[in-house]
Coordinates of C-alpha atoms in Angstrom, one line a residue:
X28 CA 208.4 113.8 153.5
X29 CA 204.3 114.1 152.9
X30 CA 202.1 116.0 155.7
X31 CA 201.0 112.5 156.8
X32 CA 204.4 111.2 157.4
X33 CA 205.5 114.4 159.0
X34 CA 202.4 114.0 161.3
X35 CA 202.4 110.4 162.2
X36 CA 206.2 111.3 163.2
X37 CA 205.7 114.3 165.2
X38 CA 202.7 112.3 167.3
X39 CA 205.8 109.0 167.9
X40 CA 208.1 111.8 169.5
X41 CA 205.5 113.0 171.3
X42 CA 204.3 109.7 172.4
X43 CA 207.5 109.4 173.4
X44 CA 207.7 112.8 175.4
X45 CA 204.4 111.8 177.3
X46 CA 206.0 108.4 178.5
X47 CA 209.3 110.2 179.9
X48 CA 206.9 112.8 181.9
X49 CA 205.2 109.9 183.0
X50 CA 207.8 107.9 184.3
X51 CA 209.5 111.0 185.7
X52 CA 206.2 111.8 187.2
X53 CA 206.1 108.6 189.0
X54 CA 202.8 107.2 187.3
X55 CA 204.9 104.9 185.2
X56 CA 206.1 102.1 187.8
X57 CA 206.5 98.9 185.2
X58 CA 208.7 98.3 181.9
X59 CA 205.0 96.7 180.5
X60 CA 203.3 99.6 181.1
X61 CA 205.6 102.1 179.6
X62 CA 206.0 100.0 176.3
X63 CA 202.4 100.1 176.1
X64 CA 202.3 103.9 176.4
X65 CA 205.2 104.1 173.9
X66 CA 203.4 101.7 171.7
X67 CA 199.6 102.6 171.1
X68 CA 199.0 105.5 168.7
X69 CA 196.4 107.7 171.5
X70 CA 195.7 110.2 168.6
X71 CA 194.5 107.0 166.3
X72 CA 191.6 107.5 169.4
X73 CA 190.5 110.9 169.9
X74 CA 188.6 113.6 167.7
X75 CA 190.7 113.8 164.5
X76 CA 190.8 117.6 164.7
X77 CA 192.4 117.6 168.1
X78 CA 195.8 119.1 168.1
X79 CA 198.7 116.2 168.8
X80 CA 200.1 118.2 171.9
X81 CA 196.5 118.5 173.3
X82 CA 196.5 114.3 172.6
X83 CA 199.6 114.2 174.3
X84 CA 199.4 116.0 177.1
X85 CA 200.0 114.4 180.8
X86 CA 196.8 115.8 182.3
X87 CA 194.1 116.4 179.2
X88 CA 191.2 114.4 178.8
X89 CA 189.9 114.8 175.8
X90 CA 186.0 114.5 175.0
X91 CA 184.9 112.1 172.5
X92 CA 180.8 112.9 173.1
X93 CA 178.3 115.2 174.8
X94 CA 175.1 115.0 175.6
X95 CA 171.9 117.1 174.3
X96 CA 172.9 120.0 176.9
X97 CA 177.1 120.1 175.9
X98 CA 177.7 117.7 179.2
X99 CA 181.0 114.9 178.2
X100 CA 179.4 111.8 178.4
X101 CA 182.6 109.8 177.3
X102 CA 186.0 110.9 176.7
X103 CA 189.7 109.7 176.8
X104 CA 191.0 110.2 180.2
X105 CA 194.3 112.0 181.2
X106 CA 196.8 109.6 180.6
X107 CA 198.3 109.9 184.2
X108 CA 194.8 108.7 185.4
X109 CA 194.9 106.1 182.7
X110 CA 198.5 104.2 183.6
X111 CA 197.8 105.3 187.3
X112 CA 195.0 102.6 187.2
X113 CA 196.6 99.8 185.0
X114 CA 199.6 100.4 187.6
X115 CA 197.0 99.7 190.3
X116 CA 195.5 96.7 189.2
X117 CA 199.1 94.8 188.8
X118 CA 198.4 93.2 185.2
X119 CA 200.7 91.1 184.2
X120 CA 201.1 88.8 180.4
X121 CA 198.2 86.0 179.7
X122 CA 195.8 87.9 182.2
X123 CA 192.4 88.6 181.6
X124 CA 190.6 92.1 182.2
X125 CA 187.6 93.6 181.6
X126 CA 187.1 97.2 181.1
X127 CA 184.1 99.0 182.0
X128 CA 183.5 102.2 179.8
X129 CA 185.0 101.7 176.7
X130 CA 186.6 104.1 174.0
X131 CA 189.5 102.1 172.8
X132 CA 192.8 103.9 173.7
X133 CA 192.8 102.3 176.9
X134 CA 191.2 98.5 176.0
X135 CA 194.7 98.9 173.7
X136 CA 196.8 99.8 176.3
X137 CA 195.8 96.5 178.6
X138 CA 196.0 95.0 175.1
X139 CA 199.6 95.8 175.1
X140 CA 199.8 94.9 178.5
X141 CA 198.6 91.5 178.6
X142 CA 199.9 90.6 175.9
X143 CA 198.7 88.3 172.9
X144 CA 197.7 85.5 175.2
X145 CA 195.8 87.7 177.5
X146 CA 192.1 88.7 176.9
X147 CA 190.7 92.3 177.2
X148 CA 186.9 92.7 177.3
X149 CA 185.6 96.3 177.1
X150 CA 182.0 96.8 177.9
X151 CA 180.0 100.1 177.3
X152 CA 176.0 100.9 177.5
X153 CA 176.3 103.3 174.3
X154 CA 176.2 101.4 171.1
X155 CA 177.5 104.9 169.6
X156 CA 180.1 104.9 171.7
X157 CA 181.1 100.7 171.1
X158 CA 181.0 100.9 167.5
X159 CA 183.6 104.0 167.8
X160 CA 185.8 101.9 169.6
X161 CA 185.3 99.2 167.3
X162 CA 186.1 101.1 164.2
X163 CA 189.1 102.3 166.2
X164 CA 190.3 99.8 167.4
X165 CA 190.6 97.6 163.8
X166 CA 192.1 100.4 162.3
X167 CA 194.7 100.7 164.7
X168 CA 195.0 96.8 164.8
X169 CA 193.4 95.6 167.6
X170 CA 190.9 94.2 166.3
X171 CA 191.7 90.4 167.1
X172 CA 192.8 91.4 170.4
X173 CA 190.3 93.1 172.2
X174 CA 186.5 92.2 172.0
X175 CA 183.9 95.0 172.7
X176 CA 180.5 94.7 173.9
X177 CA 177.5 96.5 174.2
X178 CA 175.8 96.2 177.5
X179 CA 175.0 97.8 181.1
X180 CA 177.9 96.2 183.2
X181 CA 175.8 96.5 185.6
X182 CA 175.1 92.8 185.3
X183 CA 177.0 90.0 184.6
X184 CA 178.9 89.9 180.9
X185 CA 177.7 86.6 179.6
X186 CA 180.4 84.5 177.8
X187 CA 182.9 85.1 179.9
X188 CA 184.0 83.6 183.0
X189 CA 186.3 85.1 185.6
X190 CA 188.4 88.1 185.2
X191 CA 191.5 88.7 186.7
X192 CA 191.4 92.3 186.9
X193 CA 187.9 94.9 185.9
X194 CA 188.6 98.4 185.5
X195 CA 186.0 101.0 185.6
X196 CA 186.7 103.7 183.3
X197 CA 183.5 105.9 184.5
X198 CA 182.4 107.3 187.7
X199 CA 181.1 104.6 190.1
X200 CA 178.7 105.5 193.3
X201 CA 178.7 102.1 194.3
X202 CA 180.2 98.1 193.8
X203 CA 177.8 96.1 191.4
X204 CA 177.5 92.2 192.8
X205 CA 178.4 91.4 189.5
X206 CA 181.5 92.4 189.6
X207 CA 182.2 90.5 192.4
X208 CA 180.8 87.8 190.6
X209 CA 183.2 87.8 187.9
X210 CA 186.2 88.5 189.4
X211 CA 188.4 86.2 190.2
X212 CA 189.4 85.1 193.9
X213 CA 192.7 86.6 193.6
X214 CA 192.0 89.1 191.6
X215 CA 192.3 93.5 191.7
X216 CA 189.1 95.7 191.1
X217 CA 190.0 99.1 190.2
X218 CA 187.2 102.1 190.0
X219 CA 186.6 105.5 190.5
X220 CA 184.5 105.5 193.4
X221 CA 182.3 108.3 194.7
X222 CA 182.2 109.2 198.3
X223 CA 179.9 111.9 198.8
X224 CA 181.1 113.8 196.1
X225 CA 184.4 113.3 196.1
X226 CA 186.5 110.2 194.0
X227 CA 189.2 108.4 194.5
X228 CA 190.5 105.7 192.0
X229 CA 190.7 102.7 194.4
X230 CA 192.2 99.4 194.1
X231 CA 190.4 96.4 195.6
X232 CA 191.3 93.1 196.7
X233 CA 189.4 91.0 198.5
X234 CA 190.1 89.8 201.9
X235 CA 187.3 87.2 203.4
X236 CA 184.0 88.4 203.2
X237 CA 184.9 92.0 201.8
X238 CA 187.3 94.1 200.0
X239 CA 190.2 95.7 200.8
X240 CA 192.4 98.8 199.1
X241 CA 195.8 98.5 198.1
X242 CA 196.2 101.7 196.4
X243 CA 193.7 105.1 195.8
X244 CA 194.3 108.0 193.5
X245 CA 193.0 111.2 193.6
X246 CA 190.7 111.2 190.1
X247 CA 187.4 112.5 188.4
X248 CA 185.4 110.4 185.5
X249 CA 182.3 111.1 183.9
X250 CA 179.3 109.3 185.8
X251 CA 178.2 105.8 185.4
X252 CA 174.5 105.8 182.7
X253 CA 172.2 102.6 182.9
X254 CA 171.2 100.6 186.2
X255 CA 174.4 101.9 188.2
X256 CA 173.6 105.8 187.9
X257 CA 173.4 107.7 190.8
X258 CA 171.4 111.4 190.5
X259 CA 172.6 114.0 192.8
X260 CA 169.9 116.1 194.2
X261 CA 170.2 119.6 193.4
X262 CA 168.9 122.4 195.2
X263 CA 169.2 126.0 193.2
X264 CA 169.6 129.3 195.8
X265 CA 168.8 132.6 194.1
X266 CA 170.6 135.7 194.7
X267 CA 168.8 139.2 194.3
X268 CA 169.3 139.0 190.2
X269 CA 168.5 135.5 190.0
X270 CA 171.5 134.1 189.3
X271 CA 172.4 130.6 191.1
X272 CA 174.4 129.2 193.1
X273 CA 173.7 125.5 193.2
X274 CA 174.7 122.7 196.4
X275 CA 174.6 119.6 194.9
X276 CA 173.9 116.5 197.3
X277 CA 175.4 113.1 196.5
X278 CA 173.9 111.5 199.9
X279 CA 171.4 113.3 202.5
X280 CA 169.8 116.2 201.1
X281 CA 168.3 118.3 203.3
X282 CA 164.7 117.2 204.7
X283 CA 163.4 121.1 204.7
X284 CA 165.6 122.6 201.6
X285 CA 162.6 125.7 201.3
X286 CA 164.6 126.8 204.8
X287 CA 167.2 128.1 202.5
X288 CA 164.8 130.0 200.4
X289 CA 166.2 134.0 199.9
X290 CA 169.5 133.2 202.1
X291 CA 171.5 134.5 199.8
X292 CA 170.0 137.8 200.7
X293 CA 171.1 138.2 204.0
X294 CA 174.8 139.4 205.2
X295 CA 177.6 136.9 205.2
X296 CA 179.5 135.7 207.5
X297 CA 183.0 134.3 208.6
X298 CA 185.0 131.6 210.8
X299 CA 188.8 130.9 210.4
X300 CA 190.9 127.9 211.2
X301 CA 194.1 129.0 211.9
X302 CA 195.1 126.5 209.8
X303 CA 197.3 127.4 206.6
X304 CA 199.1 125.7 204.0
X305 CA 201.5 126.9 201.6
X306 CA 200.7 127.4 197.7
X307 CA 201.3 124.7 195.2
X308 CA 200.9 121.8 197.8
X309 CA 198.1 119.6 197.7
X310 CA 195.2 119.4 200.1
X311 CA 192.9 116.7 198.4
X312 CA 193.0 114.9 201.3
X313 CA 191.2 117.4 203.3
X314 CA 188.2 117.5 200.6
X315 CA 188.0 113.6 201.0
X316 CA 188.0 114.3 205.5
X317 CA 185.0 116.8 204.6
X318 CA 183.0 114.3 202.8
X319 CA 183.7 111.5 205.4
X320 CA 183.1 113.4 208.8
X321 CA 180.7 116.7 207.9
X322 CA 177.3 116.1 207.8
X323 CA 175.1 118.1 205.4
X324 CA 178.1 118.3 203.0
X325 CA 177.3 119.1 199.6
X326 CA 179.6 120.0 196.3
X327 CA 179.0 124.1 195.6
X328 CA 179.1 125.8 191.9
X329 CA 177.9 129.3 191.4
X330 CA 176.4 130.9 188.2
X331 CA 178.8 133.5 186.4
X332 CA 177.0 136.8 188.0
X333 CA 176.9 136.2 191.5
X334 CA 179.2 137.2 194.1
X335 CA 180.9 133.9 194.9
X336 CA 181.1 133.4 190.5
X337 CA 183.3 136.9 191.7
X338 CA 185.4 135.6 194.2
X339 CA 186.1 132.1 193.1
X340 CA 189.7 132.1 193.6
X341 CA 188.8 132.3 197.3
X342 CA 186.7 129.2 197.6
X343 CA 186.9 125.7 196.5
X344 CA 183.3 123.9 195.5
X345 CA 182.9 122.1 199.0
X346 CA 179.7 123.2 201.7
X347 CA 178.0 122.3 204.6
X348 CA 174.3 122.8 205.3
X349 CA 172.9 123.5 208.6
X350 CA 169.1 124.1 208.4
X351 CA 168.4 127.4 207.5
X352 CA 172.0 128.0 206.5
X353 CA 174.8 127.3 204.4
X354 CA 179.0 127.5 204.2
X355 CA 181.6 126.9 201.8
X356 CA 185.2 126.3 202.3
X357 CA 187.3 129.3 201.9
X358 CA 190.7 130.4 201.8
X359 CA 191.9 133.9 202.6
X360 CA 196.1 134.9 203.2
X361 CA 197.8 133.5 205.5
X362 CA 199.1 136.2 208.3
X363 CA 202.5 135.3 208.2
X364 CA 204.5 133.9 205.5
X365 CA 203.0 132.8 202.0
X366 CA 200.1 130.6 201.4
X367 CA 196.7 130.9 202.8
X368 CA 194.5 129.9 205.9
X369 CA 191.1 127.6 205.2
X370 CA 188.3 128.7 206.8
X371 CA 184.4 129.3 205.8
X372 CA 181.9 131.8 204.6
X373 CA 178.8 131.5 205.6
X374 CA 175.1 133.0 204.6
X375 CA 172.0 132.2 207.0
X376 CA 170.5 132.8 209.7
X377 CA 172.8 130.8 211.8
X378 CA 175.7 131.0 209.5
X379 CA 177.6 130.7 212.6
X380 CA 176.6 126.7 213.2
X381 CA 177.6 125.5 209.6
X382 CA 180.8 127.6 209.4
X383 CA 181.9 126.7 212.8
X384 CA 181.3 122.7 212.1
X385 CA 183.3 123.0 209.0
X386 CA 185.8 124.5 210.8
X387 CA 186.4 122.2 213.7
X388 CA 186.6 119.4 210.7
X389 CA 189.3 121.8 209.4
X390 CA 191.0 121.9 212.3
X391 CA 190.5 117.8 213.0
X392 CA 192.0 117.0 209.7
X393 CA 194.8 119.8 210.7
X394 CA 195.2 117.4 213.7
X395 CA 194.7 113.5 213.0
X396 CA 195.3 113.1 209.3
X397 CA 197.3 115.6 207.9
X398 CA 200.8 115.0 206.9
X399 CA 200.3 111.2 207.7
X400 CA 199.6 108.1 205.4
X401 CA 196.7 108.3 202.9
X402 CA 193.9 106.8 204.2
X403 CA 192.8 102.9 203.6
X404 CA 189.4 102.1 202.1
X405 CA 187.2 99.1 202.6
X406 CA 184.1 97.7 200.7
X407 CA 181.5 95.5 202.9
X408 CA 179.3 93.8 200.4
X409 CA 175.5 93.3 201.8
X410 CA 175.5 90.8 204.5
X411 CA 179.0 91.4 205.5
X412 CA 179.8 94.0 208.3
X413 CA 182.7 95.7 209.8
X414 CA 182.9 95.7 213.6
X415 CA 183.9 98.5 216.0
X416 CA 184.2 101.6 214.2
X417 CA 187.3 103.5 214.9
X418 CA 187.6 107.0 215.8
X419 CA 189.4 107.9 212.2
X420 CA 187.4 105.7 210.6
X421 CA 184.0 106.9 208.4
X422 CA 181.5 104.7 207.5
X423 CA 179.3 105.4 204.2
X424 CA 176.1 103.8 203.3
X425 CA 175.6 102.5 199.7
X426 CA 173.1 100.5 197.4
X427 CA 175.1 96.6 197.8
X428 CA 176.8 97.4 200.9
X429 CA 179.3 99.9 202.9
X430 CA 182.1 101.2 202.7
X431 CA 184.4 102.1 205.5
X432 CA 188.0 105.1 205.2
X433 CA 190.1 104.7 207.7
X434 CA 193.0 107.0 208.7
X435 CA 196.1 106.1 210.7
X436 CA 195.3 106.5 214.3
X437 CA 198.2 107.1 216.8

């Protein structure tokens, strides 16, 4: 048996591994899907030095190009994310899709999918990045069965019609009109949708005048380039050796940030919840009621060197800004039992004011979402409007309209 053969057999039986975790993960719900994933070769896609059991791994993305400062700019996603969001958008043989962010391995997948009557479109701003998939994509035989493009999806993708299902394989802050435009009346959106900060991989239908979720999964993608980017402001805080630690605003920075100047100077402070949670269970839920109901919030990173870079097994990148002073969400062990209680560290001034509004959210999250149903999203394209706002119900302002997460009330 040559090297080659050895290899391209040793990547089938783990192709084969990665579909069985899959389906015992729960990812895989449909026979299509998993013949797909059993089907396309993901290391004919990636960088041809990566290892096959870094390829085939459940939860590696693997980086296919950086920018100028070492920052991914494409990559193939995890494939848990990746059958997570064919799953959600319910494909089905002779459909037609079109993929936003391209890169191959997954414009094969739907390939696979749809079958050879459907029609897969993948779209990417990067002409480095569509000739790759290109390339790839022939080699691997796809060639006929997938056409790629090179433009800002942005706006509409002329030469095509209607779409039965789009998915956005990058980080969107907002719905592009055109989108709406081209997909069809019946038809599923599927993106990675930022919500101050935090994504969730939401499946859209529409329903009258808007859009409704049938399905959201917890996700992260590398952000959207061209006419749909979104900047984050930034605002650096020095400690006393001029190391950083850097809040980074998706929506509402704050209107005085040279309050915060030298904060991280003074003495810290605390506030606790009360509220605990075991190890190993998930709590992205709670990120997602930050970002909906805490204003000021802000995603945190600190520079290797500082004190938080020290302690950040206690902290998760999440913050609140209050003025002249900032907190971060915390964890510290619980008092009885294992696990840990949330709470928040504060520096400022009036460290008090941010950590105690962070933790009343804790404690409301504790409360009226916790343990309950995942929350429901909705999209309200300009000109359409929700009407009475709920109490568990948080409304965010974007570009081409508004978007609305509700929890289940009582």
């Amino acid at each position: 048996m040559t090297d080659d053969t050895s290899e391209q057999a040793r990547a089938a039986e783990l192709r084969d591994k990665l579909a069985d975790e899959l389906i015992a993960a729960g990812h895989i719900k449909s026979a299509p899907v998993e013949a797909a994933f059993r089907t396309v070769p993901r290391h004919a896609f990636v960088p041809a030095d990566t290892p096959l059991e870094v390829t085939y791994a459940v939860d590696n993305a693997v980086v296919t190009k950086r920018d100028e400062r070492g920052i991914a700019i494409s990559s193939v996603s995890a494939a848990y994310i990746q059958v997570a969001m064919i799953e959600q958008a319910e494909l089905g043989p002779g459909m037609s899709v079109l993929e936003i962010g391209s890169g191959g391995y997954n414009a094969a997948l739907l390939a696979e999918v749809v079958g050879t009557g459907g029609q897969v479109v993948s779209v990417d701003i990067d002409p480095e990045v569509t000739d790759r998939a290109t390339a790839l994509l022939e080699a691997a035989g796809y060639a006929d069965r997938v056409t790629v493009i090179t433009a800002d999806a942005q706006a509409e993708i002329p030469g095509h019609g209607s779409f039965d299902a789009i998915i956005v394989t990058v980080g969107a802050w907002d719905v592009s009109p055109a989108w709406l435009r081209q997909l069809a009346p019946d038809g599923k959106l599927v993106l990675p949708l930022r919500m101050n900060g935090v994504s969730r991989s939401i499946a859209f239908r529409r329903e009258g005048d808007h859009l409704v979720s049938t399905s959201a999964v917890v996700c992260g993608f590398v952000p959207m380039q061209g006419a749909g980017e979104h900047i984050d402001r930034e605002l650096g805080l020095p400690d006393a050796r001029g190391r950083l630690v850097t809040l980074r605003f998706d929506d509402g920075p704050p209107v005085e940030p040279t309050l915060l100047n030298g904060v991280l100077a003074g003495e810290r402070t605390e506030a606790w919840s009360g509220v605990t949670i075991e190890h190993g269970v998930s709590f992205a839920d709670l990120h997602l009621w930050l970002a909906s109901f805490l204003p000021g919030f802000c995603k945190m990173a600190a520079e290797e060197g500082t004190e938080l870079a020290q302690e950040r097994k206690t902290w998760f990148p999440f913050a609140v800004v209050r003025g002249d002073s900032f907190a971060y969400l915390s964890v510290r062990p619980a008092s009885e039992g294992s696990g840990v209680e949330f709470g928040a560290r504060a520096y400022g001034p009036h460290g008090d004011e941010p950590a105690t509004a962070m933790v009343e959210q804790i404690r409301a999250w504790d409360a009226r979402a916790r343990r309950r149903p995942e929350p429901s999203f909705a999209y309200w394209p300009a000109g359409s409007a929700p009407g009475r706002v709920l109490e568990n119900e948080a409304v965010l302002h974007k570009t081409h309209g508004l978007l609305t997460i509700s929890w289940p009330a009582d």
